[in-house]
Amino acid sequence: MQMAAIERDEREAAGGATVPFAVDLGPSALPCSGCGGIAGNRMLSLPGEPAATAPAARFAYSLCGSCESLDLVDVPAEMAGYYGGAYYSFRSGGAARGLKAGIARLRNRAEAFGSGGLGGLLARIAPHARLRQLRPLVAGAVGRPLGRDARILDLGCGDGGWLRQLAELGFRDLTGADPYLEPSEAPGLRLIRAGIDEVEGRFDLVACSHALEHMADPEAALAAMARLAGPDGVVMVAIPLAASYGWRRYGGEWVQLDAPRHLHLYSARGFASLAGRAGLELLRTTFDATEFMVLGSEARLAGIGPHQRREGLGDVKAAMRAFDRAGARRIAALTNRLGTADQATFYLRSKSAPGRPRQG
Ligand SMILES: [Zn+2]
């Protein structure tokens, strides 16, 4: 009796019962899709982020007692409703023109290649996190130095905006794949309508940014990425991170929980486990949370999440002005240094790659 009480207290201390804005539904029998753990797994009821085309609802996630990753338990049958027309991946920003485009190119070049001067200043004022992810690749700190002739694949590329920016930077062998896009072709850039399993070829860089968390079978997806990168390529995966400041501070109102669109939210440990099973070894991790972790979550707490905002369901601008942007940036920078950021970019390569000892 007393032992049971102690065990319960320890379990609660481990996080299950103390997640903010979550209802603990008791033990979960679902093994973690990250580390495979089952001991101490808890079932949590978490608030979803409504869209104009789908109702607000709560969703059950299984929280891993070992690595603190989250798995959505029941995927809604009508998932399409949660990807209404305003979902950000599919919004085309339209090409910037004139002076504005010139300034953006200066900034983009500085982000990707790490150059200083005016571009570096612009990058500090208005960062472009996804282009910054290229820096260790271009510098040859991860894999072979990525040249402008490198074969680059972007999986889950949305409208292909990132690849178009790479084309502007001089990269000329670019492929984007997404199951929902309109196929198109331009010099050096082709966009194909395809899921991961349907893509063929070999690539020096296989990128997948904030798409894995939407996929039903992330292990199969990572194994496919390993195949597409072959023994010499690099796989670069960016995902939101559970077990982070964002999750622990905001719980069910953490902006990157994004229930039910995010089927799996891994901790860094859970992701490393999963990638290992998919045949990938981790080369480098960059924690890259932005002020969105705090500002987006605070907006949710004010009842105006990013999707409500995009769909015109609330006045988020007024809400956002109430928050301290500089303070939010300082918190994000601190979590990046401490490794408690709510997102990261992982650089990996196939375990069969030559010239590097196998892990484990
Ligand atoms: Zn786990």
mmCIF file of C-alpha atoms and ligand atoms in Angstrom:
data_model
loop_
_atom_site.group_PDB
_atom_site.id
_atom_site.type_symbol
_atom_site.label_atom_id
_atom_site.label_comp_id
_atom_site.label_asym_id
_atom_site.label_seq_id
_atom_site.Cartn_x
_atom_site.Cartn_y
_atom_site.Cartn_z
ATOM 1 C CA MET A 1 0.000 0.000 0.000
ATOM 2 C CA GLN A 2 2.708 2.394 1.056
ATOM 3 C CA MET A 3 4.945 1.245 -1.832
ATOM 4 C CA ALA A 4 2.141 1.921 -4.283
ATOM 5 C CA ALA A 5 1.746 5.420 -2.888
ATOM 6 C CA ILE A 6 5.491 6.069 -3.205
ATOM 7 C CA GLU A 7 5.516 4.763 -6.760
ATOM 8 C CA ARG A 8 2.599 7.005 -7.604
ATOM 9 C CA ASP A 9 4.366 10.011 -6.091
ATOM 10 C CA GLU A 10 7.492 9.213 -8.104
ATOM 11 C CA ARG A 11 5.456 8.864 -11.260
ATOM 12 C CA GLU A 12 3.820 12.201 -10.621
ATOM 13 C CA ALA A 13 7.191 13.772 -9.910
ATOM 14 C CA ALA A 14 8.395 12.357 -13.241
ATOM 15 C CA GLY A 15 5.948 14.576 -15.092
ATOM 16 C CA GLY A 16 2.734 12.724 -15.918
ATOM 17 C CA ALA A 17 0.460 14.479 -13.473
ATOM 18 C CA THR A 18 2.264 17.818 -13.561
ATOM 19 C CA VAL A 19 1.938 18.695 -17.257
ATOM 20 C CA PRO A 20 0.203 22.096 -17.460
ATOM 21 C CA PHE A 21 -3.129 22.310 -19.273
ATOM 22 C CA ALA A 22 -3.375 18.525 -19.548
ATOM 23 C CA VAL A 23 -5.758 16.018 -17.997
ATOM 24 C CA ASP A 24 -4.059 12.791 -16.870
ATOM 25 C CA LEU A 25 -6.233 9.878 -17.962
ATOM 26 C CA GLY A 26 -4.108 7.233 -16.231
ATOM 27 C CA PRO A 27 -1.600 4.615 -17.378
ATOM 28 C CA SER A 28 -1.079 4.101 -21.127
ATOM 29 C CA ALA A 29 -0.457 0.658 -22.636
ATOM 30 C CA LEU A 30 0.909 2.179 -25.853
ATOM 31 C CA PRO A 31 4.665 1.660 -26.353
ATOM 32 C CA CYS A 32 6.584 4.852 -27.200
ATOM 33 C CA SER A 33 7.169 5.139 -30.964
ATOM 34 C CA GLY A 34 10.518 6.805 -30.181
ATOM 35 C CA CYS A 35 12.378 4.712 -27.590
ATOM 36 C CA GLY A 36 9.934 1.801 -27.405
ATOM 37 C CA GLY A 37 9.461 2.342 -23.650
ATOM 38 C CA ILE A 38 6.236 1.368 -21.903
ATOM 39 C CA ALA A 39 6.977 1.632 -18.169
ATOM 40 C CA GLY A 40 5.358 4.705 -16.662
ATOM 41 C CA ASN A 41 3.641 5.769 -19.893
ATOM 42 C CA ARG A 42 0.637 8.043 -19.222
ATOM 43 C CA MET A 43 -2.412 8.865 -21.279
ATOM 44 C CA LEU A 44 -3.030 12.619 -21.455
ATOM 45 C CA SER A 45 -5.989 14.569 -22.779
ATOM 46 C CA LEU A 46 -4.700 17.695 -24.566
ATOM 47 C CA PRO A 47 -6.547 20.568 -26.241
ATOM 48 C CA GLY A 48 -6.498 20.660 -30.037
ATOM 49 C CA GLU A 49 -5.938 23.745 -32.106
ATOM 50 C CA PRO A 50 -9.149 24.464 -33.963
ATOM 51 C CA ALA A 51 -9.364 25.387 -37.626
ATOM 52 C CA ALA A 52 -12.293 27.071 -39.333
ATOM 53 C CA THR A 53 -13.032 23.777 -41.069
ATOM 54 C CA ALA A 54 -12.800 21.519 -38.009
ATOM 55 C CA PRO A 55 -14.200 21.783 -34.495
ATOM 56 C CA ALA A 56 -12.221 22.434 -31.335
ATOM 57 C CA ALA A 57 -11.722 19.159 -29.520
ATOM 58 C CA ARG A 58 -9.434 17.367 -27.099
ATOM 59 C CA PHE A 59 -7.081 14.595 -28.142
ATOM 60 C CA ALA A 60 -5.457 11.722 -26.272
ATOM 61 C CA TYR A 61 -1.679 11.500 -26.451
ATOM 62 C CA SER A 62 0.487 8.832 -24.845
ATOM 63 C CA LEU A 63 3.391 10.389 -22.920
ATOM 64 C CA CYS A 64 6.468 8.157 -22.662
ATOM 65 C CA GLY A 65 7.605 7.568 -19.081
ATOM 66 C CA SER A 66 11.190 7.035 -20.277
ATOM 67 C CA CYS A 67 11.987 9.638 -22.937
ATOM 68 C CA GLU A 68 8.988 12.029 -22.630
ATOM 69 C CA SER A 69 7.988 11.713 -26.306
ATOM 70 C CA LEU A 70 4.300 12.051 -27.245
ATOM 71 C CA ASP A 71 2.216 9.912 -29.623
ATOM 72 C CA LEU A 72 -1.311 10.795 -30.723
ATOM 73 C CA VAL A 73 -3.491 7.804 -29.811
ATOM 74 C CA ASP A 74 -6.404 8.033 -32.245
ATOM 75 C CA VAL A 75 -5.904 9.890 -35.523
ATOM 76 C CA PRO A 76 -9.189 11.634 -36.444
ATOM 77 C CA ALA A 77 -10.911 10.030 -39.441
ATOM 78 C CA GLU A 78 -11.516 13.483 -40.967
ATOM 79 C CA MET A 79 -7.941 14.743 -40.723
ATOM 80 C CA ALA A 80 -8.266 16.855 -43.896
ATOM 81 C CA GLY A 81 -10.462 19.316 -41.999
ATOM 82 C CA TYR A 82 -7.478 20.193 -39.802
ATOM 83 C CA TYR A 83 -5.482 21.166 -42.895
ATOM 84 C CA GLY A 84 -7.870 23.882 -44.075
ATOM 85 C CA GLY A 85 -6.746 26.198 -46.872
ATOM 86 C CA ALA A 86 -4.845 28.408 -44.452
ATOM 87 C CA TYR A 87 -2.380 25.778 -43.231
ATOM 88 C CA TYR A 88 0.970 27.517 -43.481
ATOM 89 C CA SER A 89 2.948 24.978 -45.528
ATOM 90 C CA PHE A 90 0.645 25.459 -48.464
ATOM 91 C CA ARG A 91 0.433 29.225 -48.485
ATOM 92 C CA SER A 92 2.493 30.717 -51.229
ATOM 93 C CA GLY A 93 4.112 33.940 -50.100
ATOM 94 C CA GLY A 94 4.582 35.248 -53.634
ATOM 95 C CA ALA A 95 7.956 36.435 -54.879
ATOM 96 C CA ALA A 96 9.276 39.617 -53.334
ATOM 97 C CA ARG A 97 10.342 42.250 -55.855
ATOM 98 C CA GLY A 98 12.733 45.150 -56.164
ATOM 99 C CA LEU A 99 14.574 46.484 -53.144
ATOM 100 C CA LYS A 100 12.777 44.136 -50.756
ATOM 101 C CA ALA A 101 13.897 41.096 -52.769
ATOM 102 C CA GLY A 102 17.456 42.427 -52.923
ATOM 103 C CA ILE A 103 17.568 42.844 -49.141
ATOM 104 C CA ALA A 104 16.121 39.345 -48.656
ATOM 105 C CA ARG A 105 18.804 37.865 -50.945
ATOM 106 C CA LEU A 106 21.580 39.606 -48.975
ATOM 107 C CA ARG A 107 20.159 38.225 -45.749
ATOM 108 C CA ASN A 108 19.652 34.735 -47.251
ATOM 109 C CA ARG A 109 23.224 34.567 -48.505
ATOM 110 C CA ALA A 110 24.544 35.541 -45.065
ATOM 111 C CA GLU A 111 22.374 32.899 -43.363
ATOM 112 C CA ALA A 112 23.380 30.057 -45.678
ATOM 113 C CA PHE A 113 27.065 30.867 -46.083
ATOM 114 C CA GLY A 114 27.767 32.653 -42.793
ATOM 115 C CA SER A 115 29.055 35.854 -44.381
ATOM 116 C CA GLY A 116 29.095 39.055 -42.340
ATOM 117 C CA GLY A 117 28.619 42.701 -43.380
ATOM 118 C CA LEU A 118 25.180 44.105 -44.098
ATOM 119 C CA GLY A 119 23.768 40.633 -44.806
ATOM 120 C CA GLY A 120 24.973 39.404 -41.425
ATOM 121 C CA LEU A 121 23.350 42.393 -39.727
ATOM 122 C CA LEU A 122 20.073 41.746 -41.570
ATOM 123 C CA ALA A 123 20.271 38.099 -40.517
ATOM 124 C CA ARG A 124 20.530 39.126 -36.887
ATOM 125 C CA ILE A 125 17.544 41.470 -37.180
ATOM 126 C CA ALA A 126 15.351 39.139 -39.240
ATOM 127 C CA PRO A 127 16.766 35.597 -39.036
ATOM 128 C CA HIS A 128 15.967 32.868 -41.555
ATOM 129 C CA ALA A 129 16.386 29.701 -39.498
ATOM 130 C CA ARG A 130 15.915 27.235 -42.347
ATOM 131 C CA LEU A 131 18.675 28.724 -44.460
ATOM 132 C CA ARG A 132 20.975 28.853 -41.430
ATOM 133 C CA GLN A 133 20.630 25.051 -41.240
ATOM 134 C CA LEU A 134 22.814 24.881 -44.366
ATOM 135 C CA ARG A 135 25.853 26.459 -42.709
ATOM 136 C CA PRO A 136 27.487 23.324 -41.231
ATOM 137 C CA LEU A 137 26.818 21.523 -44.536
ATOM 138 C CA VAL A 138 28.323 24.252 -46.712
ATOM 139 C CA ALA A 139 31.327 24.454 -44.347
ATOM 140 C CA GLY A 140 31.852 20.684 -44.540
ATOM 141 C CA ALA A 141 31.425 20.325 -40.760
ATOM 142 C CA VAL A 142 28.853 17.580 -41.451
ATOM 143 C CA GLY A 143 29.580 15.258 -44.377
ATOM 144 C CA ARG A 144 31.289 16.444 -47.535
ATOM 145 C CA PRO A 145 31.117 20.203 -48.165
ATOM 146 C CA LEU A 146 27.820 20.973 -49.875
ATOM 147 C CA GLY A 147 28.555 22.698 -53.194
ATOM 148 C CA ARG A 148 26.105 24.488 -55.462
ATOM 149 C CA ASP A 149 26.003 21.427 -57.718
ATOM 150 C CA ALA A 150 24.888 19.154 -54.840
ATOM 151 C CA ARG A 151 21.754 17.064 -55.390
ATOM 152 C CA ILE A 152 19.282 18.396 -52.807
ATOM 153 C CA LEU A 153 15.900 16.836 -51.994
ATOM 154 C CA ASP A 154 13.287 18.533 -49.798
ATOM 155 C CA LEU A 155 10.669 16.085 -48.524
ATOM 156 C CA GLY A 156 7.315 17.557 -47.543
ATOM 157 C CA CYS A 157 8.391 20.742 -49.315
ATOM 158 C CA GLY A 158 4.982 22.475 -49.202
ATOM 159 C CA ASP A 159 4.941 25.030 -52.016
ATOM 160 C CA GLY A 160 8.718 24.719 -52.577
ATOM 161 C CA GLY A 161 9.586 28.147 -51.141
ATOM 162 C CA TRP A 162 12.821 26.981 -49.501
ATOM 163 C CA LEU A 163 14.068 25.379 -52.721
ATOM 164 C CA ARG A 164 13.321 28.558 -54.681
ATOM 165 C CA GLN A 165 15.487 30.458 -52.189
ATOM 166 C CA LEU A 166 18.245 27.881 -52.683
ATOM 167 C CA ALA A 167 17.943 28.366 -56.451
ATOM 168 C CA GLU A 168 18.409 32.121 -55.918
ATOM 169 C CA LEU A 169 21.571 31.315 -53.945
ATOM 170 C CA GLY A 170 22.936 29.407 -56.937
ATOM 171 C CA PHE A 171 22.083 25.798 -56.096
ATOM 172 C CA ARG A 172 21.093 24.073 -59.319
ATOM 173 C CA ASP A 173 20.061 20.444 -58.666
ATOM 174 C CA LEU A 174 16.947 20.825 -56.541
ATOM 175 C CA THR A 175 14.027 18.440 -56.087
ATOM 176 C CA GLY A 176 10.956 18.978 -53.915
ATOM 177 C CA ALA A 177 8.431 16.264 -53.107
ATOM 178 C CA ASP A 178 5.090 16.687 -51.416
ATOM 179 C CA PRO A 179 1.921 14.607 -51.725
ATOM 180 C CA TYR A 180 -0.205 17.763 -52.082
ATOM 181 C CA LEU A 181 1.695 20.130 -54.376
ATOM 182 C CA GLU A 182 1.084 21.152 -57.983
ATOM 183 C CA PRO A 183 3.938 19.586 -59.996
ATOM 184 C CA SER A 184 6.143 22.111 -61.796
ATOM 185 C CA GLU A 185 9.561 22.448 -63.360
ATOM 186 C CA ALA A 186 12.016 25.351 -63.677
ATOM 187 C CA PRO A 187 15.727 25.370 -64.556
ATOM 188 C CA GLY A 188 17.519 23.505 -61.744
ATOM 189 C CA LEU A 189 14.325 22.922 -59.775
ATOM 190 C CA ARG A 190 11.587 20.327 -60.098
ATOM 191 C CA LEU A 191 8.619 19.867 -57.778
ATOM 192 C CA ILE A 192 6.988 16.445 -57.849
ATOM 193 C CA ARG A 193 3.774 15.263 -56.259
ATOM 194 C CA ALA A 194 4.948 12.284 -54.261
ATOM 195 C CA GLY A 195 5.149 10.766 -50.809
ATOM 196 C CA ILE A 196 8.531 9.661 -49.466
ATOM 197 C CA ASP A 197 8.120 6.083 -50.691
ATOM 198 C CA GLU A 198 7.547 7.253 -54.257
ATOM 199 C CA VAL A 199 10.709 9.357 -54.599
ATOM 200 C CA GLU A 200 13.559 7.761 -56.531
ATOM 201 C CA GLY A 201 17.211 8.633 -56.930
ATOM 202 C CA ARG A 202 20.236 9.462 -54.804
ATOM 203 C CA PHE A 203 20.787 12.789 -53.090
ATOM 204 C CA ASP A 204 23.703 14.497 -51.343
ATOM 205 C CA LEU A 205 21.251 16.165 -48.959
ATOM 206 C CA VAL A 206 17.833 14.826 -47.973
ATOM 207 C CA ALA A 207 16.040 17.561 -46.026
ATOM 208 C CA CYS A 208 12.791 17.173 -44.150
ATOM 209 C CA SER A 209 11.698 20.209 -42.181
ATOM 210 C CA HIS A 210 8.756 20.069 -39.803
ATOM 211 C CA ALA A 211 7.065 17.279 -41.738
ATOM 212 C CA LEU A 212 8.078 14.116 -39.850
ATOM 213 C CA GLU A 213 5.761 14.985 -36.964
ATOM 214 C CA HIS A 214 2.825 14.838 -39.392
ATOM 215 C CA MET A 215 3.684 11.354 -40.666
ATOM 216 C CA ALA A 216 1.946 8.179 -39.498
ATOM 217 C CA ASP A 217 5.096 6.029 -39.654
ATOM 218 C CA PRO A 218 8.181 8.141 -38.910
ATOM 219 C CA GLU A 219 10.472 5.097 -38.660
ATOM 220 C CA ALA A 220 9.616 4.016 -42.207
ATOM 221 C CA ALA A 221 10.023 7.625 -43.360
ATOM 222 C CA LEU A 222 13.509 7.874 -41.826
ATOM 223 C CA ALA A 223 14.491 4.513 -43.337
ATOM 224 C CA ALA A 224 13.391 5.865 -46.739
ATOM 225 C CA MET A 225 15.489 9.002 -46.156
ATOM 226 C CA ALA A 226 18.496 6.815 -45.331
ATOM 227 C CA ARG A 227 17.967 4.978 -48.643
ATOM 228 C CA LEU A 228 17.657 8.249 -50.617
ATOM 229 C CA ALA A 229 20.854 9.623 -49.048
ATOM 230 C CA GLY A 230 22.793 6.409 -49.679
ATOM 231 C CA PRO A 231 26.156 5.835 -47.988
ATOM 232 C CA ASP A 232 27.542 9.320 -48.801
ATOM 233 C CA GLY A 233 24.618 11.712 -48.331
ATOM 234 C CA VAL A 234 23.406 13.603 -45.277
ATOM 235 C CA VAL A 235 19.864 13.481 -43.884
ATOM 236 C CA MET A 236 18.740 16.709 -42.206
ATOM 237 C CA VAL A 237 15.560 16.511 -40.126
ATOM 238 C CA ALA A 238 13.979 19.438 -38.265
ATOM 239 C CA ILE A 239 11.182 18.702 -35.787
ATOM 240 C CA PRO A 240 9.500 20.239 -32.753
ATOM 241 C CA LEU A 241 10.786 18.748 -29.504
ATOM 242 C CA ALA A 242 8.865 17.342 -26.563
ATOM 243 C CA ALA A 243 10.649 17.307 -23.185
ATOM 244 C CA SER A 244 11.415 20.975 -23.916
ATOM 245 C CA TYR A 245 10.859 24.284 -22.194
ATOM 246 C CA GLY A 246 7.843 24.824 -24.470
ATOM 247 C CA TRP A 247 6.238 21.527 -23.434
ATOM 248 C CA ARG A 248 7.094 21.761 -19.748
ATOM 249 C CA ARG A 249 6.061 25.408 -19.398
ATOM 250 C CA TYR A 250 2.914 25.358 -21.546
ATOM 251 C CA GLY A 251 1.923 21.657 -21.790
ATOM 252 C CA GLY A 252 -1.408 21.391 -23.603
ATOM 253 C CA GLU A 253 -1.096 25.036 -24.699
ATOM 254 C CA TRP A 254 2.423 24.647 -26.139
ATOM 255 C CA VAL A 255 2.104 26.127 -29.615
ATOM 256 C CA GLN A 256 4.092 23.359 -31.344
ATOM 257 C CA LEU A 257 1.931 20.600 -29.872
ATOM 258 C CA ASP A 258 -0.480 21.510 -32.673
ATOM 259 C CA ALA A 259 -2.932 18.712 -31.888
ATOM 260 C CA PRO A 260 -4.089 16.751 -33.797
ATOM 261 C CA ARG A 261 -1.896 17.631 -36.825
ATOM 262 C CA HIS A 262 1.266 16.539 -35.012
ATOM 263 C CA LEU A 263 0.963 12.781 -34.637
ATOM 264 C CA HIS A 264 4.349 12.303 -32.946
ATOM 265 C CA LEU A 265 6.369 14.757 -30.870
ATOM 266 C CA TYR A 266 9.776 13.372 -29.946
ATOM 267 C CA SER A 267 12.258 14.364 -27.311
ATOM 268 C CA ALA A 268 15.853 14.545 -28.583
ATOM 269 C CA ARG A 269 16.449 11.173 -26.889
ATOM 270 C CA GLY A 270 13.337 9.581 -28.404
ATOM 271 C CA PHE A 271 14.302 10.851 -31.869
ATOM 272 C CA ALA A 272 17.874 9.498 -31.592
ATOM 273 C CA SER A 273 16.454 6.079 -30.679
ATOM 274 C CA LEU A 274 14.011 6.127 -33.581
ATOM 275 C CA ALA A 275 16.657 7.242 -36.085
ATOM 276 C CA GLY A 276 18.993 4.491 -34.897
ATOM 277 C CA ARG A 277 16.336 1.849 -35.611
ATOM 278 C CA ALA A 278 15.843 3.385 -39.067
ATOM 279 C CA GLY A 279 19.536 2.816 -39.849
ATOM 280 C CA LEU A 280 20.764 6.375 -39.245
ATOM 281 C CA GLU A 281 23.479 7.656 -36.967
ATOM 282 C CA LEU A 282 23.355 11.121 -35.485
ATOM 283 C CA LEU A 283 26.216 13.423 -36.496
ATOM 284 C CA ARG A 284 25.122 16.725 -35.026
ATOM 285 C CA THR A 285 22.179 18.393 -33.272
ATOM 286 C CA THR A 286 21.401 22.112 -33.499
ATOM 287 C CA PHE A 287 18.782 23.402 -31.072
ATOM 288 C CA ASP A 288 17.016 26.236 -32.855
ATOM 289 C CA ALA A 289 13.971 27.442 -30.944
ATOM 290 C CA THR A 290 12.711 30.918 -31.823
ATOM 291 C CA GLU A 291 10.561 33.454 -30.003
ATOM 292 C CA PHE A 292 7.552 31.647 -31.517
ATOM 293 C CA MET A 293 7.896 29.081 -28.691
ATOM 294 C CA VAL A 294 6.880 31.738 -26.162
ATOM 295 C CA LEU A 295 4.848 34.193 -28.291
ATOM 296 C CA GLY A 296 2.805 31.483 -30.011
ATOM 297 C CA SER A 297 2.114 29.707 -26.733
ATOM 298 C CA GLU A 298 1.158 32.958 -24.987
ATOM 299 C CA ALA A 299 -1.188 33.715 -27.895
ATOM 300 C CA ARG A 300 -2.769 30.288 -27.372
ATOM 301 C CA LEU A 301 -3.179 31.041 -23.667
ATOM 302 C CA ALA A 302 -4.967 34.237 -24.702
ATOM 303 C CA GLY A 303 -7.300 32.041 -26.766
ATOM 304 C CA ILE A 304 -5.802 33.018 -30.120
ATOM 305 C CA GLY A 305 -3.495 30.357 -31.548
ATOM 306 C CA PRO A 306 -1.665 30.732 -34.875
ATOM 307 C CA HIS A 307 -4.294 28.839 -36.833
ATOM 308 C CA GLN A 308 -7.139 30.875 -35.418
ATOM 309 C CA ARG A 309 -5.135 33.933 -36.394
ATOM 310 C CA ARG A 310 -4.580 32.812 -39.979
ATOM 311 C CA GLU A 311 -8.194 31.949 -40.374
ATOM 312 C CA GLY A 312 -9.321 35.282 -39.005
ATOM 313 C CA LEU A 313 -10.873 33.828 -35.868
ATOM 314 C CA GLY A 314 -9.353 36.389 -33.525
ATOM 315 C CA ASP A 315 -7.295 39.549 -33.218
ATOM 316 C CA VAL A 316 -3.889 38.026 -32.568
ATOM 317 C CA LYS A 317 -2.021 41.243 -33.412
ATOM 318 C CA ALA A 318 -3.496 42.954 -30.385
ATOM 319 C CA ALA A 319 -2.683 39.912 -28.259
ATOM 320 C CA MET A 320 0.884 39.652 -29.557
ATOM 321 C CA ARG A 321 1.629 43.319 -28.822
ATOM 322 C CA ALA A 322 0.976 42.541 -25.177
ATOM 323 C CA PHE A 323 3.933 40.147 -25.098
ATOM 324 C CA ASP A 324 7.595 40.983 -24.776
ATOM 325 C CA ARG A 325 9.231 39.906 -28.047
ATOM 326 C CA ALA A 326 12.795 40.634 -26.911
ATOM 327 C CA GLY A 327 12.195 38.668 -23.718
ATOM 328 C CA ALA A 328 10.775 35.769 -25.740
ATOM 329 C CA ARG A 329 13.898 35.804 -27.922
ATOM 330 C CA ARG A 330 16.154 35.730 -24.857
ATOM 331 C CA ILE A 331 14.268 32.719 -23.466
ATOM 332 C CA ALA A 332 14.552 30.908 -26.815
ATOM 333 C CA ALA A 333 18.295 31.645 -27.032
ATOM 334 C CA LEU A 334 18.800 30.335 -23.495
ATOM 335 C CA THR A 335 16.938 27.091 -24.237
ATOM 336 C CA ASN A 336 19.090 26.657 -27.368
ATOM 337 C CA ARG A 337 22.211 26.833 -25.216
ATOM 338 C CA LEU A 338 20.794 24.521 -22.546
ATOM 339 C CA GLY A 339 19.387 21.963 -25.012
ATOM 340 C CA THR A 340 15.807 22.459 -23.767
ATOM 341 C CA ALA A 341 14.666 24.193 -26.981
ATOM 342 C CA ASP A 342 11.291 23.236 -28.418
ATOM 343 C CA GLN A 343 12.772 22.442 -31.827
ATOM 344 C CA ALA A 344 16.013 21.130 -33.281
ATOM 345 C CA THR A 345 17.715 20.214 -36.535
ATOM 346 C CA PHE A 346 19.334 16.790 -36.609
ATOM 347 C CA TYR A 347 22.090 15.922 -39.093
ATOM 348 C CA LEU A 348 22.391 12.202 -39.744
ATOM 349 C CA ARG A 349 23.828 9.684 -42.092
ATOM 350 C CA SER A 350 23.420 6.046 -42.928
ATOM 351 C CA LYS A 351 25.057 3.658 -40.454
ATOM 352 C CA SER A 352 26.535 1.897 -43.467
ATOM 353 C CA ALA A 353 28.488 5.032 -44.391
ATOM 354 C CA PRO A 354 32.218 4.381 -44.788
ATOM 355 C CA GLY A 355 34.929 5.981 -42.684
ATOM 356 C CA ARG A 356 32.969 6.264 -39.467
ATOM 357 C CA PRO A 357 32.645 3.717 -36.691
ATOM 358 C CA ARG A 358 29.209 2.215 -36.153
ATOM 359 C CA GLN A 359 27.320 3.361 -33.069
ATOM 360 C CA GLY A 360 26.278 1.020 -30.248
HETATM 361 ZN ZN ZN B 1 10.099 7.013 -25.266
#
